[in-house]
mmCIF file of N, CA and C in Angstrom:
data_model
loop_
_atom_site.group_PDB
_atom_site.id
_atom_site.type_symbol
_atom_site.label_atom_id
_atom_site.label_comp_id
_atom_site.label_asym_id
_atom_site.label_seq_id
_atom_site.Cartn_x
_atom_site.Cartn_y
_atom_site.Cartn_z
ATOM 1 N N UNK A 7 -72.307 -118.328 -6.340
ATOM 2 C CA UNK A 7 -71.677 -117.427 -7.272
ATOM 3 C C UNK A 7 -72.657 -116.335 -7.665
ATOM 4 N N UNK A 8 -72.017 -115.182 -7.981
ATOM 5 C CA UNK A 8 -72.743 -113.692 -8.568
ATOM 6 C C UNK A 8 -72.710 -113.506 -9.640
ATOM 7 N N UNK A 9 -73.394 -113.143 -10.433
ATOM 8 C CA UNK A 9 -73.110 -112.561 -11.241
ATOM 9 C C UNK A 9 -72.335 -111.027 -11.945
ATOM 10 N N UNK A 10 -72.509 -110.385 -10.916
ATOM 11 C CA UNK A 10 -71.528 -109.377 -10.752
ATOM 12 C C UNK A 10 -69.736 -109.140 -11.600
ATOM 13 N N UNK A 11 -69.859 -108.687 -12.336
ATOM 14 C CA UNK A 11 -68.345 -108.195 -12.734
ATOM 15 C C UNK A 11 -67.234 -108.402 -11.904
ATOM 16 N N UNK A 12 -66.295 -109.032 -12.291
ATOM 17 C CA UNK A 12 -65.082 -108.635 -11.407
ATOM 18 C C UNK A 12 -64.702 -107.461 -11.385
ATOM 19 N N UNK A 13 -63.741 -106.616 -10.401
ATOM 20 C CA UNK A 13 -63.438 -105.476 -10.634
ATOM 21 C C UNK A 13 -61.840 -106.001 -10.629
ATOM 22 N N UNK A 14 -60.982 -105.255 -11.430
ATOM 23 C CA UNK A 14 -59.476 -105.898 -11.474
ATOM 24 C C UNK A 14 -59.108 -104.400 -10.571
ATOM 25 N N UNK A 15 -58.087 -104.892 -10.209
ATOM 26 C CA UNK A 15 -57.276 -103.953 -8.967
ATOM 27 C C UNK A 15 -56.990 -103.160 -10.325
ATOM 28 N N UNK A 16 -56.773 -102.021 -9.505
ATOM 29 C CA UNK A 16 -56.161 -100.343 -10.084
ATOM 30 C C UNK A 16 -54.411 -100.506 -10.327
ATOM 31 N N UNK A 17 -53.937 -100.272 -11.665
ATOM 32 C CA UNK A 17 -52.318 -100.496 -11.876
ATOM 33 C C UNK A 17 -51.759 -98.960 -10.897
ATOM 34 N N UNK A 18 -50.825 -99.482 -10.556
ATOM 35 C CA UNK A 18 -50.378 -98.552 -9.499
ATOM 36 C C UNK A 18 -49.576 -97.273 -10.465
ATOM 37 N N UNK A 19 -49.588 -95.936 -9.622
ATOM 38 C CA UNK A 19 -49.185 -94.841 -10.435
ATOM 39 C C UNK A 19 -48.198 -94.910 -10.680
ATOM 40 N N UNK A 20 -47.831 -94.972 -11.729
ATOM 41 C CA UNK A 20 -46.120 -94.814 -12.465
ATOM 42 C C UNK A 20 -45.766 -93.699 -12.238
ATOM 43 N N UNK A 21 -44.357 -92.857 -12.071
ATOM 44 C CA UNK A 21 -43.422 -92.126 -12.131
ATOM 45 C C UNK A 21 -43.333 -91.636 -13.491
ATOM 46 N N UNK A 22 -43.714 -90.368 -13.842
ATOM 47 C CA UNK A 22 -43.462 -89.682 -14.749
ATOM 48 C C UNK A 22 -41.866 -89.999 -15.735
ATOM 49 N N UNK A 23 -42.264 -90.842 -16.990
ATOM 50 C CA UNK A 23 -40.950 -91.103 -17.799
ATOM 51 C C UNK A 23 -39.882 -89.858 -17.341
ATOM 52 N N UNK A 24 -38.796 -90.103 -17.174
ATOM 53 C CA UNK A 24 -37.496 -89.026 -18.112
ATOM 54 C C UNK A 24 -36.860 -89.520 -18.718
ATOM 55 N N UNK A 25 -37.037 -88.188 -19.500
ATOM 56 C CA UNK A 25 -36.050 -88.439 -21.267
ATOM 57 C C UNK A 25 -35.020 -87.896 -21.210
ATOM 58 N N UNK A 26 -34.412 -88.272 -22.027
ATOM 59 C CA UNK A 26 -33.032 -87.849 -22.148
ATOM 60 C C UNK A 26 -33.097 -86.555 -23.254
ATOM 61 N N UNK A 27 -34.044 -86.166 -23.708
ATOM 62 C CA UNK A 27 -33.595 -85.348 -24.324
ATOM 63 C C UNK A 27 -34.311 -83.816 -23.712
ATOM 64 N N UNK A 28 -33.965 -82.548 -23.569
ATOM 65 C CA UNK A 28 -34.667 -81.652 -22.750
ATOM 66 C C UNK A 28 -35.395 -80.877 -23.891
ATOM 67 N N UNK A 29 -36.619 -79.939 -22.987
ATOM 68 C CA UNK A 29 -37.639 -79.486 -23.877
ATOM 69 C C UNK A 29 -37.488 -78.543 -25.104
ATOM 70 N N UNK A 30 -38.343 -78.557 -25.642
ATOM 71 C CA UNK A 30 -38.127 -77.603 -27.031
ATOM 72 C C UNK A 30 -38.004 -76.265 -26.586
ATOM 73 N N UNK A 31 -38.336 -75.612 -25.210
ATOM 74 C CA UNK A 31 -38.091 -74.202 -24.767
ATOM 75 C C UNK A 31 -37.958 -74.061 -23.160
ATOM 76 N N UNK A 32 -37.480 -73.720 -23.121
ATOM 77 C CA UNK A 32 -37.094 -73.296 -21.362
ATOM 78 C C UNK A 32 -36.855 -72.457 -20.980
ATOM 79 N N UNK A 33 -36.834 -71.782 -19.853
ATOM 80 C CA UNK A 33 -36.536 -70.347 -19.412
ATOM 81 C C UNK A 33 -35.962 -70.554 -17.783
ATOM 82 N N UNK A 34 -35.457 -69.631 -17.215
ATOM 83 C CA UNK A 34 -34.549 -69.847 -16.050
ATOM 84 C C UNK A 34 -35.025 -68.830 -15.068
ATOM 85 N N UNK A 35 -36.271 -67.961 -15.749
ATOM 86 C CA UNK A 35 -36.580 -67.097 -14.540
ATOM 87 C C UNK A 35 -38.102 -67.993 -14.286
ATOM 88 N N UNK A 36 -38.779 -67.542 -13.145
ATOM 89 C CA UNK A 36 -39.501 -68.194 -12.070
ATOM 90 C C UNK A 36 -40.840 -67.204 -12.664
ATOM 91 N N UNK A 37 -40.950 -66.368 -13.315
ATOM 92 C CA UNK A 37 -41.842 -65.681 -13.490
ATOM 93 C C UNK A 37 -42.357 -66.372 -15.134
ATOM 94 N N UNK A 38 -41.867 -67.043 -15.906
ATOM 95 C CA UNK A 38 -41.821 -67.495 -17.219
ATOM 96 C C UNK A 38 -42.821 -68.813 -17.443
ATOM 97 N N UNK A 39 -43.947 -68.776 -18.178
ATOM 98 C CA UNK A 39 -44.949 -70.280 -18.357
ATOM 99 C C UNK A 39 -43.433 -71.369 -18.684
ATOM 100 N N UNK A 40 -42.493 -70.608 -19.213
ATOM 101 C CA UNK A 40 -41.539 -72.109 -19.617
ATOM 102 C C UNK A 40 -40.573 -72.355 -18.322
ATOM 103 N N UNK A 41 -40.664 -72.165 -17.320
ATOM 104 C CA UNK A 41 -40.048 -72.467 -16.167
ATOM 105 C C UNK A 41 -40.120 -73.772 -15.833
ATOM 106 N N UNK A 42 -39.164 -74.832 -15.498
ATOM 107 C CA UNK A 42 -39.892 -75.763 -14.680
ATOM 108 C C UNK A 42 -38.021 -76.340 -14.530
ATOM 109 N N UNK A 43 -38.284 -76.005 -12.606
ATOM 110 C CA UNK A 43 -37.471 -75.635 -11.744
ATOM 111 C C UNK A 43 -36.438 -77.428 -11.936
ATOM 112 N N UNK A 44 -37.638 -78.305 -12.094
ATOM 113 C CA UNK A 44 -36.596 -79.643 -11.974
ATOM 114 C C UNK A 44 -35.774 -80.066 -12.878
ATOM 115 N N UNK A 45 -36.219 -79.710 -13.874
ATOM 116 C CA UNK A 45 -34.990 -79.103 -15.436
ATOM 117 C C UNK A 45 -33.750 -78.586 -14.988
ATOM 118 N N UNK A 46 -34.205 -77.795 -14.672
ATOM 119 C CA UNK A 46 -32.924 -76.358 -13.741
ATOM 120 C C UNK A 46 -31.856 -77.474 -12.975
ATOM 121 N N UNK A 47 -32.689 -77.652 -12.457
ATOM 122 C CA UNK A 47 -31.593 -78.444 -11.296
ATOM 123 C C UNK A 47 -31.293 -79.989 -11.501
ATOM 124 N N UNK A 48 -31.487 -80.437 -12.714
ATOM 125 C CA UNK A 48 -31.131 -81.891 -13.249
ATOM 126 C C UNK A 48 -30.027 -81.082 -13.971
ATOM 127 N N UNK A 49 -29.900 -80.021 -14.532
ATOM 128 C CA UNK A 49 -28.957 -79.164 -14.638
ATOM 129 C C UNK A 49 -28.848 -79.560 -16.908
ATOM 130 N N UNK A 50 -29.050 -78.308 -17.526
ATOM 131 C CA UNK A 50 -29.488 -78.129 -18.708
ATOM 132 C C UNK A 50 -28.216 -77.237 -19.338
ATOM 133 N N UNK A 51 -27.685 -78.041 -20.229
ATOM 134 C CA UNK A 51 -26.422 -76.986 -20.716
ATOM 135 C C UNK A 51 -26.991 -76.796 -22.414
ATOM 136 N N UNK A 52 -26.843 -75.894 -22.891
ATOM 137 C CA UNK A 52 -27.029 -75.056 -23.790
ATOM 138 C C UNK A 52 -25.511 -74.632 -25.213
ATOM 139 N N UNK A 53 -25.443 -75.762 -26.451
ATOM 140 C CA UNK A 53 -24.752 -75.095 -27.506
ATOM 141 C C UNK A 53 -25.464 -74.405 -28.286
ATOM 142 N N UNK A 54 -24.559 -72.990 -28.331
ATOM 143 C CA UNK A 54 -25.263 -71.975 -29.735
ATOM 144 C C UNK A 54 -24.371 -71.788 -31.084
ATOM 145 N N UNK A 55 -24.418 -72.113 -31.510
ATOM 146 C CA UNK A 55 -23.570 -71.972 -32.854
ATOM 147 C C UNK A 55 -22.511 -73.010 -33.030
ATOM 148 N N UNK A 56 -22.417 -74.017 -31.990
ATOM 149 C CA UNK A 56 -21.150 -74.548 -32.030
ATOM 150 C C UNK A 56 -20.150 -73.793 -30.914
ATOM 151 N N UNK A 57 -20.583 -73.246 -29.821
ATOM 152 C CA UNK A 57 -20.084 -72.430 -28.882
ATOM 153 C C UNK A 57 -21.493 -73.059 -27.506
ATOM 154 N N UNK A 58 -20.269 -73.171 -26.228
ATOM 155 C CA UNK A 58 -21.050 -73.693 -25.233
ATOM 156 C C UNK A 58 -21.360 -72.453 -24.509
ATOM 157 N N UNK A 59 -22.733 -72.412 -24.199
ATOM 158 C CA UNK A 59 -22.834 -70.520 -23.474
ATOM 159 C C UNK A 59 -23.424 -70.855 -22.073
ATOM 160 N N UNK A 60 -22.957 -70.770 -20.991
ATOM 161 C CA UNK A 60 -23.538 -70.578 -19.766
ATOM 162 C C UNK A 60 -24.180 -69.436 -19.166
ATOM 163 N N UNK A 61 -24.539 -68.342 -20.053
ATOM 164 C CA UNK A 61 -25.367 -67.362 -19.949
ATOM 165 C C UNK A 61 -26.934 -67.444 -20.456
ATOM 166 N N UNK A 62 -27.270 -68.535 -20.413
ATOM 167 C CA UNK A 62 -28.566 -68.394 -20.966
ATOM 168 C C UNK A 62 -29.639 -68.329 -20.245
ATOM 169 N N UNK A 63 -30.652 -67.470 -20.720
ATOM 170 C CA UNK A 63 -31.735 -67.164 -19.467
ATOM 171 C C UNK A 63 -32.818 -67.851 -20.350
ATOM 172 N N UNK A 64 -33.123 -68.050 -21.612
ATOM 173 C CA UNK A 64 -34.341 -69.146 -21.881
ATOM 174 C C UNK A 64 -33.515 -69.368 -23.374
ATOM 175 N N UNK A 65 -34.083 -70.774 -24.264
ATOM 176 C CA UNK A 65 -34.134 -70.560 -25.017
ATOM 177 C C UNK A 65 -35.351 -71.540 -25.817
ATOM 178 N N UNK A 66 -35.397 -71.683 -27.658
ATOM 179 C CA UNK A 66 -36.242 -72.157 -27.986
ATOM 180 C C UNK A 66 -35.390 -72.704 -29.549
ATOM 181 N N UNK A 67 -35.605 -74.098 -29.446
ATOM 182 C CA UNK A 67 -35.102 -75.381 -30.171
ATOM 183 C C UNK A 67 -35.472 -74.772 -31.352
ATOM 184 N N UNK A 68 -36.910 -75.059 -31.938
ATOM 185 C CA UNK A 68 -37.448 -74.627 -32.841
ATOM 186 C C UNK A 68 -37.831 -73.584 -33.631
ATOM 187 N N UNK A 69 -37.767 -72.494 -33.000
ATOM 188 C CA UNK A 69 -37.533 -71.053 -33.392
ATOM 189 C C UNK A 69 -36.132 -70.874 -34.066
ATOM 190 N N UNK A 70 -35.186 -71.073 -33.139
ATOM 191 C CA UNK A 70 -33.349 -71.197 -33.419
ATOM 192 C C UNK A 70 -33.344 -69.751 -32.177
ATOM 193 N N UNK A 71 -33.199 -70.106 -31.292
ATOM 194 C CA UNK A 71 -33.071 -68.282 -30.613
ATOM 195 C C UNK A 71 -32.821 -68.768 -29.126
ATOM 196 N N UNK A 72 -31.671 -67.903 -28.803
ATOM 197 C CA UNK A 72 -31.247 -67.667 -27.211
ATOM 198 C C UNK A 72 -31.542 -66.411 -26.745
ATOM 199 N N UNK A 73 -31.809 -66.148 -25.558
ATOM 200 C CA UNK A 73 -31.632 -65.179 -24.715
ATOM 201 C C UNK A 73 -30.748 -64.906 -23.807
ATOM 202 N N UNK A 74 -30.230 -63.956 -23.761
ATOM 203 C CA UNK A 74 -28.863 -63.754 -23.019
ATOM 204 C C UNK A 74 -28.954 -62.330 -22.478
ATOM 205 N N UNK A 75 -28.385 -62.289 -21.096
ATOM 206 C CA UNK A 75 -28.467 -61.149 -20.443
ATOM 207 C C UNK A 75 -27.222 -60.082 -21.312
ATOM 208 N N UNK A 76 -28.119 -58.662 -20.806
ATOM 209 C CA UNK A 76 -27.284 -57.722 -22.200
ATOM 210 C C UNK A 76 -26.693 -56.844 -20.865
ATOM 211 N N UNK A 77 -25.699 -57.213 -20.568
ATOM 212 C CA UNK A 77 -24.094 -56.661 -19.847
ATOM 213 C C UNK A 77 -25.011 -56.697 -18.143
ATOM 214 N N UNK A 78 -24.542 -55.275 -17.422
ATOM 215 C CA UNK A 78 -25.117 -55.205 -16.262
ATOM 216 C C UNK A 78 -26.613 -54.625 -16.268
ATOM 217 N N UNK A 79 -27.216 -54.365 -17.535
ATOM 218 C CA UNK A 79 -28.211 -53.455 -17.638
ATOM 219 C C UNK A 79 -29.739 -53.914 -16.809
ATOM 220 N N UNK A 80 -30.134 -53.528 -15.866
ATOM 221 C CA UNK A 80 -31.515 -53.774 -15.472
ATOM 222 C C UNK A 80 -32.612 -52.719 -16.422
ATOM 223 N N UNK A 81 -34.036 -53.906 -16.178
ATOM 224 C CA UNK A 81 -34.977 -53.080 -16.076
ATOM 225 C C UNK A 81 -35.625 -52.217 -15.224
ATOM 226 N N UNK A 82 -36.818 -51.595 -14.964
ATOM 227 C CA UNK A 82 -37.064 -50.619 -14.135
ATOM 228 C C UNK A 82 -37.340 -52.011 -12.724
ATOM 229 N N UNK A 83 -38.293 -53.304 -13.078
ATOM 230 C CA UNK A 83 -38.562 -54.025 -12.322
ATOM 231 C C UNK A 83 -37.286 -54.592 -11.620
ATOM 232 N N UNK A 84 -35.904 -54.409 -11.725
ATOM 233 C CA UNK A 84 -34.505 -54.869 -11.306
ATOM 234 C C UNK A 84 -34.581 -56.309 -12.438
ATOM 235 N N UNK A 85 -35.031 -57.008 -13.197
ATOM 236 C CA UNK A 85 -34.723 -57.799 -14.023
ATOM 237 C C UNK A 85 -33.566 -57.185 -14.754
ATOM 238 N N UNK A 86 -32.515 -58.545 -15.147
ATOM 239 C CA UNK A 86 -31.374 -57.982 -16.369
ATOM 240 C C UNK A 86 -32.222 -57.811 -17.649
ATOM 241 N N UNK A 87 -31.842 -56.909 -18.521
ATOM 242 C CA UNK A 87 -32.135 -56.916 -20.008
ATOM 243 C C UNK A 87 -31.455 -57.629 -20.860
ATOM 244 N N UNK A 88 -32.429 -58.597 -21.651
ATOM 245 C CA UNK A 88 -32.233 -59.573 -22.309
ATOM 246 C C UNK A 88 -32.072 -59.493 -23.925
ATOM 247 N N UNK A 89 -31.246 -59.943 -24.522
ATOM 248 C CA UNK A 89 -31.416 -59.721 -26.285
ATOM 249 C C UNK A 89 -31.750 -61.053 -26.577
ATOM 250 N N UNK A 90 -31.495 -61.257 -27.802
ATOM 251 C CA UNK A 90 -32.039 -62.678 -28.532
ATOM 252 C C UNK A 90 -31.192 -62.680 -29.666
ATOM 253 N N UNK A 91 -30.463 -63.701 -29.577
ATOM 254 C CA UNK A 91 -29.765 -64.023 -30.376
ATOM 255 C C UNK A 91 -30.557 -65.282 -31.289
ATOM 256 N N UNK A 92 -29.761 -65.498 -32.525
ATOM 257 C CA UNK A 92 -30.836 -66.310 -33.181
ATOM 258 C C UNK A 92 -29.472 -67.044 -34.298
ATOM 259 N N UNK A 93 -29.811 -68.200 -34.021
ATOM 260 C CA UNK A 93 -28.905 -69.606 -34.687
ATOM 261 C C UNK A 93 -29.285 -70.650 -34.024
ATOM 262 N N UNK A 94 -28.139 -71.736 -34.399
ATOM 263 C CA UNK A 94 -28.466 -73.161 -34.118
ATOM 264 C C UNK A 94 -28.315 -73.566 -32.841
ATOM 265 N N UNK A 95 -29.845 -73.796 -32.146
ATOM 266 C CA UNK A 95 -29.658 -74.166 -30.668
ATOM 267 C C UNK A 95 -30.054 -75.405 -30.021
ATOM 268 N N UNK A 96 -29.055 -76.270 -29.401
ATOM 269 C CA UNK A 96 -28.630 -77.815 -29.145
ATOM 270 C C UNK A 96 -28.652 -78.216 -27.887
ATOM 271 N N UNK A 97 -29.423 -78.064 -27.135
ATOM 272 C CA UNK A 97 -29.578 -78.103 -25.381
ATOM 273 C C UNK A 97 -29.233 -79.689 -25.112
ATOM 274 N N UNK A 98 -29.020 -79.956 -23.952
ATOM 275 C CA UNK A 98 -28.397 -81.377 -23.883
ATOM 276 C C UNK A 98 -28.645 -81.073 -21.474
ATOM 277 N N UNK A 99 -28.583 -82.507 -21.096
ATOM 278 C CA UNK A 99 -28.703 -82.837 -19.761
ATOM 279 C C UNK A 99 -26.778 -82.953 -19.510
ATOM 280 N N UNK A 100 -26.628 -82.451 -18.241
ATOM 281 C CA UNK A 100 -25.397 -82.170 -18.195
ATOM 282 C C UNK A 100 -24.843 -83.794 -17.289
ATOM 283 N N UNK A 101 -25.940 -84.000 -16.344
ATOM 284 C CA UNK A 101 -25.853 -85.152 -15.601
ATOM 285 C C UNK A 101 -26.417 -86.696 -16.497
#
């Protein structure tokens, strides 16, 4: 016998939890730090006021504020122009 330490095997990498509830801010364009594409496509529905809006390009829980594209209007970069609306905002997983 050694004296030597045992070494215990390494716990194998877990799979990142998902929650059921989605993040405090999100955004839907690819250029945005709040992007994150697997959100997008687990698919993220959005109430504002007590009204379900499928126009939303980001929003933020804690602030109270949506963004919503403002008619056909681009910017010079071809992005739509965005306003901000501001009330009670309730994001939820659609799947």
């Amino acid at each position: 016998m050694t004296d030597e330490p045992e070494i215990a095997p390494e716990a194998p990498e877990t799979a990142p939890a998902v929650t059921d509830t989605p993040p405090d801010r999100l955004a839907a364009n690819p250029r945005s730090p709040f992007y994150d594409g697997d959100l997008l496509e687990r698919g993220v529905g959005i109430v504002f006021d007590g009204v379900e809006r499928t126009n939303v390009d980001e929003y933020c829980v804690s602030e109270g504020w949506v963004k919503v594209a403002a008619g056909k209007s681009k910017d010079r970069f071809g992005m739509p122009l965005t306003i901000k609306l501001k009330g009670k905002v309730e994001p939820y997983f659609r799947s």
